Amino acid sequence: MGILYLVPTPIGNLEDITLRALRVLREVKLIAAEDTRTSRVLLQHFEITTPLTSYHEHNKLAKLDAIFAALESGDVALVSDAGTPGISDPGYELIREAIARGVTVTPLPGANAALTALIGSGLNTETFLFAGFPPRKPKQRRELFERLAHVPRTLIFYESPNRLTDMLADIDAVLADRPVVVARELTKIYEEFRRGTAAELLAHFTATPPRGEIVVLIDGAPPETPVIWGEDAVNDALRERLEAGESLRDAAKAIASESGWDRKAVYETGLKLKRS
Ligand code: SAM
């Protein structure tokens, strides 16, 4: 049984392909490509003559058998139109089925629009959430932003230039003043990072309709800082509960859960209060 290689290809600049990717594309028996015409241009550029077969959104399930038949007698490389196969591109079903059938899956690292945009955005790279393309319907899109509003991670979306202003309007409505970055035409001549609030970016892209390929990044929610009560607040709460007849033990337990104090400290404060 051959190996299924997952081979990233450039997202614009043809120099962004690795030496290993070129060697694998040359050496495999077959390349399964999202669009054979797009991949043929890339392969011709690098003088690679490996046979191509199509594997795209609409034939991906029907194509599985043909790809596994090819794997019986040699290695196969999966490529998408641009970037990393399987990331908002076909690949997932094939990869899953290959693993289920015991085929060795070898992923190659390489170009990807989301990570390229993230590292250039200036937003927090420590933790992030890649959410793919947002829903096209405004209601569903807003609901998604509402669900993500409390996530303390940089949010990354792909979006088409035609829907960018609608998306920015919804970000403005739901997430208001969050820093937003629009990364456009990455690795290409007109590469652009535009930073601001959603309202500022909306004004810009309404005046200058965007072209090309776009990643939208939104700063994560600020981490929730736990509120820790001061001593007066703990004393007041203790007084109220003790006067209502609660035992010090129960009062300390309840107040500890609300105040950010540990139970023993509340208990000792209660003892002092009782003595005074
Ligand atoms: N598999 C690809 C990857 O690894 O990035 C993504 C494929 S997805 C179908 C295409 C989307 O990726 C575009 O609509 C755009 O949102 C984003 N994208 C791809 N190339 C880009 C580029 N050069 N600049 C900005 N965004 C890009």
CSV table of C-alpha atoms and ligand atoms in Angstrom, one decimal, residues 11-12 34 80 82-89 111-114 117 133 157-161 183-188 212-215, ligand 1:
chain,number,residue,atom,x,y,z
A,11,ILE,CA,-1.5,30.8,-1.6
A,12,GLY,CA,-0.2,33.4,-4.2
A,34,GLU,CA,-9.2,20.0,-6.3
A,80,SER,CA,-6.0,21.8,-3.2
A,82,ALA,CA,-4.1,26.9,-2.9
A,83,GLY,CA,-2.7,26.4,0.6
A,84,THR,CA,-3.1,23.4,2.8
A,85,PRO,CA,-5.5,20.6,1.7
A,86,GLY,CA,-8.3,19.9,4.3
A,87,ILE,CA,-8.4,23.5,5.6
A,88,SER,CA,-11.6,24.9,4.2
A,89,ASP,CA,-10.8,22.7,1.2
A,111,ALA,CA,1.4,27.6,3.0
A,112,ASN,CA,-1.8,28.4,4.8
A,113,ALA,CA,-3.8,31.7,4.7
A,114,ALA,CA,-5.1,31.6,8.3
A,117,ALA,CA,-2.6,36.3,8.4
A,133,PHE,CA,-16.0,30.8,6.4
A,157,PHE,CA,-12.3,33.7,9.5
A,158,TYR,CA,-12.0,33.4,5.8
A,159,GLU,CA,-14.4,35.6,3.8
A,160,SER,CA,-15.1,36.5,0.2
A,161,PRO,CA,-14.6,40.2,-0.8
A,183,ALA,CA,-5.5,40.6,5.8
A,184,ARG,CA,-5.9,40.7,2.0
A,185,GLU,CA,-4.0,39.2,-0.9
A,186,LEU,CA,-1.3,37.6,1.3
A,187,THR,CA,2.0,36.8,-0.4
A,188,LYS,CA,0.9,38.7,-3.5
A,212,GLY,CA,-8.9,39.5,-3.9
A,213,GLU,CA,-8.7,37.0,-1.1
A,214,ILE,CA,-9.4,37.9,2.5
A,215,VAL,CA,-8.8,36.7,6.1
B,1,SAM,N1,-6.7,25.7,2.1
B,1,SAM,C1,-6.5,27.1,2.1
B,1,SAM,C2,-5.5,27.5,3.2
B,1,SAM,O1,-4.8,26.6,3.6
B,1,SAM,O2,-5.4,28.6,3.5
B,1,SAM,C3,-7.8,27.9,2.2
B,1,SAM,C4,-8.8,27.6,1.1
B,1,SAM,S1,-10.3,28.5,1.2
B,1,SAM,C5,-11.2,27.7,0.0
B,1,SAM,C6,-9.9,29.9,0.4
B,1,SAM,C7,-9.9,31.1,1.3
B,1,SAM,O3,-8.7,31.3,2.0
B,1,SAM,C8,-10.1,32.5,0.6
B,1,SAM,O4,-11.5,32.8,0.3
B,1,SAM,C9,-9.5,33.4,1.6
B,1,SAM,O5,-10.5,33.7,2.6
B,1,SAM,C10,-8.4,32.6,2.1
B,1,SAM,N2,-7.2,32.9,1.4
B,1,SAM,C11,-6.6,32.0,0.5
B,1,SAM,N3,-5.5,32.6,0.0
B,1,SAM,C12,-5.4,33.8,0.5
B,1,SAM,C13,-4.5,34.9,0.3
B,1,SAM,N4,-3.5,34.9,-0.5
B,1,SAM,N5,-4.7,36.1,1.1
B,1,SAM,C14,-5.7,36.1,1.9
B,1,SAM,N6,-6.6,35.1,2.1
B,1,SAM,C15,-6.4,34.0,1.4
